[in-house]
Amino acid sequence: MKMHPALLLLALAASSLAWGAAPDEPERIARLSYAEGPVTFQGATESPTSALPDRPLRPGDRLATGRGGRSELALGTATLRLDEDTELSVIDLESAAFRVEFSAGTAIVHLRELVEDESFELVTPNATIALQTAGEYRVDVMSDEVTALTVRHGVAEVATAGGPVHVAAGQRVRLQGRDVVAQLTTPLLADAFEDWVLEREVQLAEAEPPVRD
């Protein structure tokens, strides 16, 4: 039986939707590149499921690590890693704007490049942190009222009741309350999570193909 051309096009379109083709793809590519231990993924319109590496992320998606779980997100010019007992939600994935929310736990961002007019924001229950330059940043959500930001390398800006506060390399700031009172504290020594992050960086560097002349 020969199918009419119009019907054939409809059939192909239906087949594409059946395979999960999304009409509105985000402009920035983001994917879950590595996971170990208990890691749960929840799409904007899905029930929570176990997370598998190489899964693409879209606005509205949620990711959570359980006790003993860790995960890594590849974001093009940035890598975002989550420690155990951490919850993340993707807000924006525009080409010039990345915005993610942490409701609990600890994360480290390795931002390799930030071009002009591009924004990279980390949101917690009581603070909004804008990364100003390439660098390495750690966020600890200690409660709904307290966030700690550590800048290993780079510069970040935090909106507070008294105006924007810049946090430079080597500084750690405690962000207290809904009005966000910023207080400089002594930077912490590297812990097991930061050791794991360093191991992942070494593994990725060793996995890259050699540069040829």
Short mmCIF file of N, CA and C in Angstrom, two decimals, residues 33-36 70 72 81 195-209:
data_model
loop_
_atom_site.label_atom_id
_atom_site.label_comp_id
_atom_site.label_asym_id
_atom_site.label_seq_id
_atom_site.Cartn_x
_atom_site.Cartn_y
_atom_site.Cartn_z
N SER A 33 27.46 14.27 33.24
CA SER A 33 28.60 13.57 32.63
C SER A 33 29.16 12.44 33.49
N TYR A 34 28.88 12.45 34.80
CA TYR A 34 29.43 11.41 35.68
C TYR A 34 28.57 11.32 36.93
N ALA A 35 28.38 10.10 37.41
CA ALA A 35 27.62 9.89 38.64
C ALA A 35 28.15 8.66 39.36
N GLU A 36 28.21 8.75 40.67
CA GLU A 36 28.57 7.59 41.47
C GLU A 36 27.72 7.59 42.73
N ARG A 70 27.75 11.25 44.46
CA ARG A 70 28.35 12.46 43.90
C ARG A 70 28.07 12.49 42.41
N GLU A 72 28.57 14.94 38.46
CA GLU A 72 29.31 15.95 37.71
C GLU A 72 28.48 16.38 36.51
N ARG A 81 30.18 20.24 40.05
CA ARG A 81 30.19 18.96 40.75
C ARG A 81 29.43 19.06 42.07
N ASP A 195 39.11 16.93 47.44
CA ASP A 195 40.08 15.93 46.96
C ASP A 195 39.48 15.15 45.79
N TRP A 196 38.21 14.81 45.90
CA TRP A 196 37.52 14.07 44.82
C TRP A 196 37.43 14.93 43.56
N VAL A 197 37.12 16.21 43.74
CA VAL A 197 37.06 17.13 42.60
C VAL A 197 38.40 17.19 41.88
N LEU A 198 39.48 17.26 42.65
CA LEU A 198 40.81 17.29 42.04
C LEU A 198 41.10 16.00 41.29
N GLU A 199 40.71 14.87 41.86
CA GLU A 199 40.90 13.58 41.19
C GLU A 199 40.16 13.55 39.86
N ARG A 200 38.93 14.08 39.84
CA ARG A 200 38.15 14.11 38.61
C ARG A 200 38.82 15.01 37.57
N GLU A 201 39.37 16.13 37.99
CA GLU A 201 40.06 17.02 37.06
C GLU A 201 41.27 16.31 36.44
N VAL A 202 42.01 15.57 37.25
CA VAL A 202 43.17 14.84 36.75
C VAL A 202 42.74 13.75 35.77
N GLN A 203 41.66 13.04 36.11
CA GLN A 203 41.17 11.98 35.23
C GLN A 203 40.74 12.55 33.88
N LEU A 204 40.06 13.68 33.88
CA LEU A 204 39.61 14.29 32.64
C LEU A 204 40.79 14.78 31.81
N ALA A 205 41.80 15.34 32.48
CA ALA A 205 42.97 15.82 31.76
C ALA A 205 43.73 14.66 31.12
N GLU A 206 43.84 13.54 31.81
CA GLU A 206 44.54 12.38 31.27
C GLU A 206 43.77 11.73 30.12
N ALA A 207 42.43 11.90 30.14
CA ALA A 207 41.61 11.29 29.11
C ALA A 207 41.59 12.10 27.81
N GLU A 208 42.03 13.35 27.86
CA GLU A 208 42.04 14.18 26.66
C GLU A 208 43.08 13.69 25.68
N PRO A 209 42.77 13.69 24.38
CA PRO A 209 43.76 13.26 23.38
C PRO A 209 44.94 14.21 23.34
#
